[in-house]
PDB file of C-alpha atoms in Angstrom:
ATOM      1  CA  MET M  24      65.092-146.163 226.878  1.00  0.00           C
ATOM      2  CA  ASN M  25      64.356-145.898 223.186  1.00  0.00           C
ATOM      3  CA  ASP M  26      60.753-146.476 221.973  1.00  0.00           C
ATOM      4  CA  PRO M  27      60.998-149.391 219.510  1.00  0.00           C
ATOM      5  CA  THR M  28      57.801-148.208 217.848  1.00  0.00           C
ATOM      6  CA  THR M  29      59.255-144.773 217.390  1.00  0.00           C
ATOM      7  CA  HIS M  30      62.240-146.202 215.735  1.00  0.00           C
ATOM      8  CA  ARG M  31      60.277-148.408 213.388  1.00  0.00           C
ATOM      9  CA  LEU M  32      58.193-145.476 212.278  1.00  0.00           C
ATOM     10  CA  SER M  33      61.026-143.067 211.869  1.00  0.00           C
ATOM     11  CA  ASP M  34      61.533-141.762 208.338  1.00  0.00           C
ATOM     12  CA  ARG M  35      58.636-143.994 207.143  1.00  0.00           C
ATOM     13  CA  ARG M  36      57.014-142.059 204.159  1.00  0.00           C
ATOM     14  CA  ILE M  37      53.430-141.989 204.758  1.00  0.00           C
ATOM     15  CA  LEU M  38      50.418-140.461 202.861  1.00  0.00           C
ATOM     16  CA  ILE M  39      47.056-139.992 204.654  1.00  0.00           C
ATOM     17  CA  THR M  40      43.903-138.943 202.855  1.00  0.00           C
ATOM     18  CA  GLY M  41      41.049-137.261 204.876  1.00  0.00           C
ATOM     19  CA  ALA M  42      43.737-135.563 206.993  1.00  0.00           C
ATOM     20  CA  ALA M  43      41.990-132.150 207.610  1.00  0.00           C
ATOM     21  CA  ARG M  44      40.381-133.323 210.827  1.00  0.00           C
ATOM     22  CA  GLY M  45      39.093-136.279 212.858  1.00  0.00           C
ATOM     23  CA  ILE M  46      41.079-139.449 212.878  1.00  0.00           C
ATOM     24  CA  GLY M  47      43.195-138.485 209.960  1.00  0.00           C
ATOM     25  CA  ALA M  48      44.418-135.259 211.549  1.00  0.00           C
ATOM     26  CA  ALA M  49      45.045-137.012 214.925  1.00  0.00           C
ATOM     27  CA  LEU M  50      46.900-139.894 213.147  1.00  0.00           C
ATOM     28  CA  ALA M  51      49.035-137.378 211.213  1.00  0.00           C
ATOM     29  CA  ARG M  52      50.060-135.536 214.406  1.00  0.00           C
ATOM     30  CA  ARG M  53      50.979-138.829 216.200  1.00  0.00           C
ATOM     31  CA  LEU M  54      53.002-140.258 213.384  1.00  0.00           C
ATOM     32  CA  HIS M  55      54.935-136.917 213.051  1.00  0.00           C
ATOM     33  CA  GLU M  56      55.689-137.218 216.821  1.00  0.00           C
ATOM     34  CA  ARG M  57      57.144-140.745 215.964  1.00  0.00           C
ATOM     35  CA  GLY M  58      59.380-139.419 213.307  1.00  0.00           C
ATOM     36  CA  ALA M  59      57.443-140.330 210.160  1.00  0.00           C
ATOM     37  CA  ARG M  60      57.604-138.275 207.034  1.00  0.00           C
ATOM     38  CA  LEU M  61      54.124-137.218 206.172  1.00  0.00           C
ATOM     39  CA  ALA M  62      52.161-136.105 203.152  1.00  0.00           C
ATOM     40  CA  LEU M  63      48.539-135.032 203.597  1.00  0.00           C
ATOM     41  CA  ALA M  64      45.463-134.878 201.239  1.00  0.00           C
ATOM     42  CA  GLY M  65      41.859-133.661 202.005  1.00  0.00           C
ATOM     43  CA  LEU M  66      39.018-131.356 201.082  1.00  0.00           C
ATOM     44  CA  GLU M  67      39.279-128.588 203.503  1.00  0.00           C
ATOM     45  CA  PRO M  68      42.448-126.455 202.642  1.00  0.00           C
ATOM     46  CA  GLU M  69      42.443-124.244 205.703  1.00  0.00           C
ATOM     47  CA  LEU M  70      42.169-127.160 208.173  1.00  0.00           C
ATOM     48  CA  LEU M  71      44.589-129.178 206.151  1.00  0.00           C
ATOM     49  CA  GLU M  72      47.195-126.458 205.971  1.00  0.00           C
ATOM     50  CA  SER M  73      46.988-126.201 209.784  1.00  0.00           C
ATOM     51  CA  VAL M  74      47.440-129.880 210.374  1.00  0.00           C
ATOM     52  CA  ALA M  75      50.435-129.870 207.883  1.00  0.00           C
ATOM     53  CA  ALA M  76      52.009-126.980 209.765  1.00  0.00           C
ATOM     54  CA  SER M  77      51.646-128.868 213.029  1.00  0.00           C
ATOM     55  CA  CYS M  78      53.413-131.932 211.268  1.00  0.00           C
ATOM     56  CA  GLY M  79      56.647-130.153 210.370  1.00  0.00           C
ATOM     57  CA  ASP M  80      55.189-128.216 207.342  1.00  0.00           C
ATOM     58  CA  ALA M  81      54.297-131.533 205.614  1.00  0.00           C
ATOM     59  CA  PRO M  82      53.402-131.243 201.931  1.00  0.00           C
ATOM     60  CA  TRP M  83      49.676-131.367 201.317  1.00  0.00           C
ATOM     61  CA  ARG M  84      47.217-131.112 198.475  1.00  0.00           C
ATOM     62  CA  HIS M  85      43.566-130.335 198.246  1.00  0.00           C
ATOM     63  CA  CYS M  86      42.070-133.591 196.857  1.00  0.00           C
ATOM     64  CA  ASP M  87      38.508-134.821 196.077  1.00  0.00           C
ATOM     65  CA  ILE M  88      39.030-138.549 196.195  1.00  0.00           C
ATOM     66  CA  ALA M  89      36.042-139.129 193.879  1.00  0.00           C
ATOM     67  CA  ASP M  90      38.050-137.486 191.034  1.00  0.00           C
ATOM     68  CA  ARG M  91      40.225-140.289 189.760  1.00  0.00           C
ATOM     69  CA  ALA M  92      42.592-138.114 187.694  1.00  0.00           C
ATOM     70  CA  GLY M  93      42.950-135.742 190.680  1.00  0.00           C
ATOM     71  CA  VAL M  94      43.848-138.529 193.003  1.00  0.00           C
ATOM     72  CA  GLU M  95      46.439-139.889 190.630  1.00  0.00           C
ATOM     73  CA  ALA M  96      48.043-136.475 190.238  1.00  0.00           C
ATOM     74  CA  THR M  97      47.924-135.921 194.009  1.00  0.00           C
ATOM     75  CA  VAL M  98      49.474-139.146 194.961  1.00  0.00           C
ATOM     76  CA  ASP M  99      52.206-138.869 192.326  1.00  0.00           C
ATOM     77  CA  ASP M 100      53.080-135.410 193.385  1.00  0.00           C
ATOM     78  CA  LEU M 101      53.118-136.146 197.000  1.00  0.00           C
ATOM     79  CA  ALA M 102      55.119-139.378 196.555  1.00  0.00           C
ATOM     80  CA  ALA M 103      57.686-137.405 194.576  1.00  0.00           C
ATOM     81  CA  GLU M 104      58.001-134.741 197.315  1.00  0.00           C
ATOM     82  CA  LEU M 105      58.648-137.609 199.885  1.00  0.00           C
ATOM     83  CA  GLY M 106      61.016-139.352 197.529  1.00  0.00           C
ATOM     84  CA  GLY M 107      58.770-142.439 197.540  1.00  0.00           C
ATOM     85  CA  LEU M 108      56.023-143.858 199.597  1.00  0.00           C
ATOM     86  CA  ASP M 109      55.998-146.636 202.159  1.00  0.00           C
ATOM     87  CA  VAL M 110      52.389-146.431 203.577  1.00  0.00           C
ATOM     88  CA  ILE M 111      49.118-145.054 202.183  1.00  0.00           C
ATOM     89  CA  VAL M 112      46.259-144.566 204.734  1.00  0.00           C
ATOM     90  CA  ALA M 113      43.072-144.476 202.667  1.00  0.00           C
ATOM     91  CA  ASN M 114      41.096-142.624 205.370  1.00  0.00           C
ATOM     92  CA  ALA M 115      38.910-140.099 203.534  1.00  0.00           C
ATOM     93  CA  GLY M 116      35.271-141.009 203.652  1.00  0.00           C
ATOM     94  CA  ILE M 117      31.690-139.682 204.448  1.00  0.00           C
ATOM     95  CA  ALA M 118      28.550-140.832 206.135  1.00  0.00           C
ATOM     96  CA  ALA M 119      24.882-139.770 206.198  1.00  0.00           C
ATOM     97  CA  GLN M 120      21.729-141.037 207.826  1.00  0.00           C
ATOM     98  CA  TRP M 121      19.863-143.019 205.179  1.00  0.00           C
ATOM     99  CA  PRO M 122      16.761-145.305 205.467  1.00  0.00           C
ATOM    100  CA  VAL M 123      16.746-147.885 202.588  1.00  0.00           C
ATOM    101  CA  LEU M 124      13.160-147.438 201.333  1.00  0.00           C
ATOM    102  CA  ASP M 125      12.475-143.680 201.982  1.00  0.00           C
ATOM    103  CA  GLY M 126      15.912-142.239 201.738  1.00  0.00           C
ATOM    104  CA  ASP M 127      17.260-140.056 198.901  1.00  0.00           C
ATOM    105  CA  PRO M 128      18.916-142.346 196.283  1.00  0.00           C
ATOM    106  CA  GLU M 129      21.539-139.547 195.788  1.00  0.00           C
ATOM    107  CA  VAL M 130      22.840-140.286 199.408  1.00  0.00           C
ATOM    108  CA  LEU M 131      23.703-143.752 198.417  1.00  0.00           C
ATOM    109  CA  GLU M 132      25.055-142.828 195.182  1.00  0.00           C
ATOM    110  CA  THR M 133      27.352-140.161 196.602  1.00  0.00           C
ATOM    111  CA  THR M 134      28.358-142.373 199.510  1.00  0.00           C
ATOM    112  CA  LEU M 135      29.502-145.177 197.091  1.00  0.00           C
ATOM    113  CA  ARG M 136      31.197-142.744 194.903  1.00  0.00           C
ATOM    114  CA  VAL M 137      33.315-141.218 197.759  1.00  0.00           C
ATOM    115  CA  ASN M 138      33.849-144.186 199.994  1.00  0.00           C
ATOM    116  CA  VAL M 139      34.136-147.011 197.472  1.00  0.00           C
ATOM    117  CA  LEU M 140      35.361-145.467 194.367  1.00  0.00           C
ATOM    118  CA  GLY M 141      37.320-142.893 196.218  1.00  0.00           C
ATOM    119  CA  THR M 142      39.119-145.633 198.242  1.00  0.00           C
ATOM    120  CA  TYR M 143      39.677-147.517 195.006  1.00  0.00           C
ATOM    121  CA  HIS M 144      41.161-144.547 193.252  1.00  0.00           C
ATOM    122  CA  THR M 145      43.469-143.921 196.311  1.00  0.00           C
ATOM    123  CA  LEU M 146      44.668-147.492 196.577  1.00  0.00           C
ATOM    124  CA  ARG M 147      45.147-147.862 192.759  1.00  0.00           C
ATOM    125  CA  ALA M 148      47.180-144.652 192.597  1.00  0.00           C
ATOM    126  CA  ALA M 149      49.297-145.474 195.559  1.00  0.00           C
ATOM    127  CA  GLY M 150      49.774-149.187 194.676  1.00  0.00           C
ATOM    128  CA  ARG M 151      52.708-148.884 192.413  1.00  0.00           C
ATOM    129  CA  HIS M 152      54.565-146.635 195.081  1.00  0.00           C
ATOM    130  CA  ILE M 153      54.051-149.018 197.855  1.00  0.00           C
ATOM    131  CA  SER M 154      54.726-152.280 196.051  1.00  0.00           C
ATOM    132  CA  HIS M 155      57.891-153.161 197.736  1.00  0.00           C
ATOM    133  CA  PRO M 156      58.995-155.250 200.696  1.00  0.00           C
ATOM    134  CA  HIS M 157      58.402-152.459 203.183  1.00  0.00           C
ATOM    135  CA  GLY M 158      55.196-151.124 201.588  1.00  0.00           C
ATOM    136  CA  TYR M 159      51.795-151.052 203.292  1.00  0.00           C
ATOM    137  CA  ALA M 160      48.269-150.031 202.299  1.00  0.00           C
ATOM    138  CA  LEU M 161      45.599-149.423 205.108  1.00  0.00           C
ATOM    139  CA  ALA M 162      42.053-149.085 204.021  1.00  0.00           C
ATOM    140  CA  ILE M 163      39.896-147.561 206.697  1.00  0.00           C
ATOM    141  CA  ALA M 164      36.483-149.482 206.682  1.00  0.00           C
ATOM    142  CA  SER M 165      34.410-149.600 209.839  1.00  0.00           C
ATOM    143  CA  LEU M 166      32.603-152.045 212.259  1.00  0.00           C
ATOM    144  CA  ALA M 167      29.636-151.168 210.004  1.00  0.00           C
ATOM    145  CA  ALA M 168      31.374-153.256 207.302  1.00  0.00           C
ATOM    146  CA  ALA M 169      30.462-156.526 209.398  1.00  0.00           C
ATOM    147  CA  VAL M 170      27.509-155.368 211.500  1.00  0.00           C
ATOM    148  CA  HIS M 171      24.847-153.389 209.844  1.00  0.00           C
ATOM    149  CA  ALA M 172      22.606-150.955 211.736  1.00  0.00           C
ATOM    150  CA  PRO M 173      19.459-149.413 210.569  1.00  0.00           C
ATOM    151  CA  LEU M 174      19.672-145.939 209.070  1.00  0.00           C
ATOM    152  CA  LEU M 175      23.250-146.703 208.005  1.00  0.00           C
ATOM    153  CA  GLY M 176      22.600-148.660 204.954  1.00  0.00           C
ATOM    154  CA  ALA M 177      24.500-146.583 202.511  1.00  0.00           C
ATOM    155  CA  TYR M 178      27.508-146.292 205.007  1.00  0.00           C
ATOM    156  CA  SER M 179      27.456-149.989 205.758  1.00  0.00           C
ATOM    157  CA  ALA M 180      27.387-150.885 202.093  1.00  0.00           C
ATOM    158  CA  SER M 181      30.235-148.620 201.187  1.00  0.00           C
ATOM    159  CA  LYS M 182      32.386-149.863 204.101  1.00  0.00           C
ATOM    160  CA  ALA M 183      31.720-153.561 203.324  1.00  0.00           C
ATOM    161  CA  ALA M 184      33.020-152.772 199.734  1.00  0.00           C
ATOM    162  CA  VAL M 185      36.008-151.151 201.205  1.00  0.00           C
ATOM    163  CA  GLU M 186      36.836-154.254 203.162  1.00  0.00           C
ATOM    164  CA  ALA M 187      36.462-156.268 200.041  1.00  0.00           C
ATOM    165  CA  LEU M 188      38.880-154.068 198.123  1.00  0.00           C
ATOM    166  CA  GLY M 189      41.299-154.286 201.010  1.00  0.00           C
ATOM    167  CA  ASP M 190      40.973-158.055 201.285  1.00  0.00           C
ATOM    168  CA  THR M 191      41.489-158.539 197.665  1.00  0.00           C
ATOM    169  CA  LEU M 192      44.367-156.116 197.109  1.00  0.00           C
ATOM    170  CA  ARG M 193      46.199-158.039 199.958  1.00  0.00           C
ATOM    171  CA  ILE M 194      46.329-161.166 197.763  1.00  0.00           C
ATOM    172  CA  GLU M 195      47.242-159.391 194.743  1.00  0.00           C
ATOM    173  CA  LEU M 196      50.205-157.319 196.219  1.00  0.00           C
ATOM    174  CA  ARG M 197      51.652-160.394 198.255  1.00  0.00           C
ATOM    175  CA  HIS M 198      54.271-161.122 195.614  1.00  0.00           C
ATOM    176  CA  THR M 199      55.808-157.655 195.811  1.00  0.00           C
ATOM    177  CA  GLY M 200      56.351-157.930 199.537  1.00  0.00           C
ATOM    178  CA  ALA M 201      53.809-155.167 200.388  1.00  0.00           C
ATOM    179  CA  LYS M 202      51.078-155.893 202.860  1.00  0.00           C
ATOM    180  CA  VAL M 203      47.533-154.649 203.156  1.00  0.00           C
ATOM    181  CA  GLY M 204      45.441-154.002 206.362  1.00  0.00           C
ATOM    182  CA  VAL M 205      41.822-153.055 206.792  1.00  0.00           C
ATOM    183  CA  ALA M 206      40.693-150.922 209.836  1.00  0.00           C
ATOM    184  CA  TYR M 207      37.438-151.360 211.792  1.00  0.00           C
ATOM    185  CA  PHE M 208      36.331-148.858 214.269  1.00  0.00           C
ATOM    186  CA  ALA M 209      33.122-148.598 216.202  1.00  0.00           C
ATOM    187  CA  GLU M 210      31.958-144.931 216.970  1.00  0.00           C
ATOM    188  CA  LEU M 211      35.016-142.893 217.816  1.00  0.00           C
ATOM    189  CA  ASP M 212      34.853-139.384 219.393  1.00  0.00           C
ATOM    190  CA  THR M 213      35.221-137.465 216.221  1.00  0.00           C
ATOM    191  CA  GLU M 214      33.259-134.634 214.526  1.00  0.00           C
ATOM    192  CA  MET M 215      32.238-137.187 211.993  1.00  0.00           C
ATOM    193  CA  THR M 216      30.526-139.329 214.764  1.00  0.00           C
ATOM    194  CA  ARG M 217      28.843-136.178 216.232  1.00  0.00           C
ATOM    195  CA  ARG M 218      27.553-135.143 212.917  1.00  0.00           C
ATOM    196  CA  GLY M 219      26.502-138.533 211.708  1.00  0.00           C
ATOM    197  CA  PHE M 220      24.655-139.427 214.919  1.00  0.00           C
ATOM    198  CA  GLY M 221      23.386-135.928 215.801  1.00  0.00           C
ATOM    199  CA  THR M 222      19.964-136.459 214.319  1.00  0.00           C
ATOM    200  CA  ARG M 223      16.511-136.842 215.753  1.00  0.00           C
ATOM    201  CA  ALA M 224      16.058-140.223 214.233  1.00  0.00           C
ATOM    202  CA  ALA M 225      19.356-141.527 215.846  1.00  0.00           C
ATOM    203  CA  ALA M 226      18.456-140.114 219.164  1.00  0.00           C
ATOM    204  CA  ALA M 227      15.155-142.017 218.895  1.00  0.00           C
ATOM    205  CA  MET M 228      17.052-145.249 218.514  1.00  0.00           C
ATOM    206  CA  GLY M 229      18.479-144.607 222.029  1.00  0.00           C
ATOM    207  CA  GLY M 230      22.020-145.376 223.254  1.00  0.00           C
ATOM    208  CA  HIS M 231      24.729-142.837 224.188  1.00  0.00           C
ATOM    209  CA  GLN M 232      24.566-139.496 222.094  1.00  0.00           C
ATOM    210  CA  GLY M 233      22.319-141.398 219.649  1.00  0.00           C
ATOM    211  CA  THR M 234      25.085-144.030 218.702  1.00  0.00           C
ATOM    212  CA  PHE M 235      24.604-147.714 218.761  1.00  0.00           C
ATOM    213  CA  THR M 236      27.626-148.760 220.825  1.00  0.00           C
ATOM    214  CA  GLY M 237      28.724-145.649 222.683  1.00  0.00           C
ATOM    215  CA  VAL M 238      31.467-143.291 221.890  1.00  0.00           C
ATOM    216  CA  THR M 239      35.129-144.439 222.316  1.00  0.00           C
ATOM    217  CA  PRO M 240      37.892-141.907 222.850  1.00  0.00           C
ATOM    218  CA  LEU M 241      39.712-140.940 219.641  1.00  0.00           C
ATOM    219  CA  ARG M 242      43.015-141.894 221.180  1.00  0.00           C
ATOM    220  CA  ALA M 243      42.018-145.545 221.175  1.00  0.00           C
ATOM    221  CA  GLY M 244      41.684-145.424 217.387  1.00  0.00           C
ATOM    222  CA  VAL M 245      44.950-143.759 216.861  1.00  0.00           C
ATOM    223  CA  ASP M 246      46.785-145.943 219.116  1.00  0.00           C
ATOM    224  CA  ALA M 247      45.369-148.914 217.079  1.00  0.00           C
ATOM    225  CA  LEU M 248      46.370-147.222 213.838  1.00  0.00           C
ATOM    226  CA  GLU M 249      49.870-146.565 215.141  1.00  0.00           C
ATOM    227  CA  ARG M 250      50.282-150.236 216.176  1.00  0.00           C
ATOM    228  CA  GLY M 251      48.894-151.504 212.777  1.00  0.00           C
ATOM    229  CA  ILE M 252      51.127-149.337 210.663  1.00  0.00           C
ATOM    230  CA  THR M 253      54.073-150.140 212.614  1.00  0.00           C
ATOM    231  CA  ARG M 254      53.463-153.917 212.306  1.00  0.00           C
ATOM    232  CA  ARG M 255      51.835-153.729 208.851  1.00  0.00           C
ATOM    233  CA  SER M 256      48.806-155.556 210.369  1.00  0.00           C
ATOM    234  CA  ARG M 257      46.160-157.368 208.534  1.00  0.00           C
ATOM    235  CA  ARG M 258      43.435-156.080 210.708  1.00  0.00           C
ATOM    236  CA  VAL M 259      43.313-152.847 212.844  1.00  0.00           C
ATOM    237  CA  TYR M 260      40.508-152.255 215.132  1.00  0.00           C
ATOM    238  CA  ALA M 261      39.221-150.218 218.151  1.00  0.00           C
ATOM    239  CA  PRO M 262      37.927-150.496 220.921  1.00  0.00           C
ATOM    240  CA  ARG M 263      39.262-153.938 221.827  1.00  0.00           C
ATOM    241  CA  TRP M 264      35.778-155.561 221.812  1.00  0.00           C
ATOM    242  CA  VAL M 265      35.532-155.069 218.170  1.00  0.00           C
ATOM    243  CA  GLY M 266      38.147-157.958 217.494  1.00  0.00           C
ATOM    244  CA  PRO M 267      35.777-160.615 218.891  1.00  0.00           C
ATOM    245  CA  VAL M 268      32.727-159.190 217.015  1.00  0.00           C
ATOM    246  CA  LEU M 269      34.667-159.483 213.661  1.00  0.00           C
ATOM    247  CA  VAL M 270      35.096-163.303 214.433  1.00  0.00           C
ATOM    248  CA  ALA M 271      31.370-163.781 214.851  1.00  0.00           C
ATOM    249  CA  PRO M 272      29.503-160.869 213.055  1.00  0.00           C
ATOM    250  CA  GLY M 273      26.435-162.891 212.619  1.00  0.00           C
ATOM    251  CA  VAL M 274      25.889-163.090 216.376  1.00  0.00           C
ATOM    252  CA  ALA M 275      26.414-159.393 216.587  1.00  0.00           C
ATOM    253  CA  GLN M 276      23.948-158.746 213.816  1.00  0.00           C
ATOM    254  CA  ARG M 277      21.185-160.648 215.651  1.00  0.00           C
ATOM    255  CA  VAL M 278      21.902-158.666 218.860  1.00  0.00           C
ATOM    256  CA  VAL M 279      21.598-155.421 216.928  1.00  0.00           C
ATOM    257  CA  GLU M 280      18.193-156.395 215.358  1.00  0.00           C
ATOM    258  CA  LYS M 281      16.837-157.362 218.742  1.00  0.00           C
ATOM    259  CA  VAL M 282      18.034-154.195 220.455  1.00  0.00           C
ATOM    260  CA  VAL M 283      16.600-151.817 218.075  1.00  0.00           C
ATOM    261  CA  ARG M 284      13.321-153.595 217.245  1.00  0.00           C
ATOM    262  CA  SER M 285      10.927-151.643 219.589  1.00  0.00           C
ATOM    263  CA  ARG M 286      12.316-148.195 218.722  1.00  0.00           C
ATOM    264  CA  LEU M 287      12.743-148.556 215.036  1.00  0.00           C
ATOM    265  CA  PRO M 288       9.265-147.505 213.766  1.00  0.00           C
ATOM    266  CA  THR M 289       9.448-144.275 215.490  1.00  0.00           C
ATOM    267  CA  ALA M 290      13.050-143.589 214.319  1.00  0.00           C
ATOM    268  CA  LEU M 291      12.021-144.452 210.610  1.00  0.00           C
ATOM    269  CA  GLU M 292       9.166-142.169 210.801  1.00  0.00           C
ATOM    270  CA  ILE M 293      11.472-139.221 211.846  1.00  0.00           C
ATOM    271  CA  ALA M 294      14.006-140.239 209.334  1.00  0.00           C
ATOM    272  CA  ARG M 295      11.427-140.064 206.390  1.00  0.00           C
ATOM    273  CA  SER M 296      11.460-136.204 206.768  1.00  0.00           C
ATOM    274  CA  GLU M 297      14.816-135.637 208.264  1.00  0.00           C
ATOM    275  CA  ARG M 298      17.492-134.679 205.654  1.00  0.00           C
ATOM    276  CA  PRO M 299      20.856-134.443 207.602  1.00  0.00           C
ATOM    277  CA  PRO M 300      23.928-133.276 205.523  1.00  0.00           C
ATOM    278  CA  PHE M 301      27.016-135.509 204.985  1.00  0.00           C
ATOM    279  CA  THR M 302      29.641-135.500 207.543  1.00  0.00           C
ATOM    280  CA  THR M 303      32.044-133.721 205.210  1.00  0.00           C
ATOM    281  CA  GLU M 304      30.605-131.151 202.688  1.00  0.00           C
ATOM    282  CA  GLN M 305      31.087-132.530 199.187  1.00  0.00           C
ATOM    283  CA  PRO M 306      32.135-130.499 196.186  1.00  0.00           C
TER     284      PRO M 306
END
């Protein structure tokens, strides 16, 4: 029996940023299995080349999404190699622990430059290529866009902005027939999650491996992305409980505030002297 999902993804021309590892790499491999034609962009050439090789020698480019001119050249080059573009997955992003009052301002500035401006540069460059009735743009935000945890102020602010960009672009592209989705994930089992929550301050907050909601298998995120790209969905999320949270984020916010209240002073004290690196080393 033919898999209808595979049929609908076959020969779709898809560009993924942040494809060197984590969810970007896993998604690339999944979509290759489904017959999509892929192009990849990212910061880590050796890892990216390996992922591209596992995806039928897909074309790839080293690309810093914070560099607008570089993003424009990369997107145009890869779209030309694919003979056009049907889907852009704006996945590249970074995170770092950051308390609002005592955190290094450069952490916030860099996070916004990469996650917000980088996503904007990506969507802007790909916009003209996917502005057709089969086009789709997917901006990878996070549950942190809707529910804001302590020590993640920079990341939450950036992902809330990514959500806003995606929601606005959806309206502005509607007349072209293209659709736009925004993805929301809780903590997936990726190197980014392990690096981001592998701090002493996060551990002091409690929870599984220092995270706030526990770690979800990466496959759940990839499954959700595959469905979302196939259907050109407005919202993509994983695990399943994230959907109801997005409907009532105010309730979830109050729960987070209550749960962390007793442990927060200790975590903040640790975070004042702890300077963890970004989840992806920046140029």
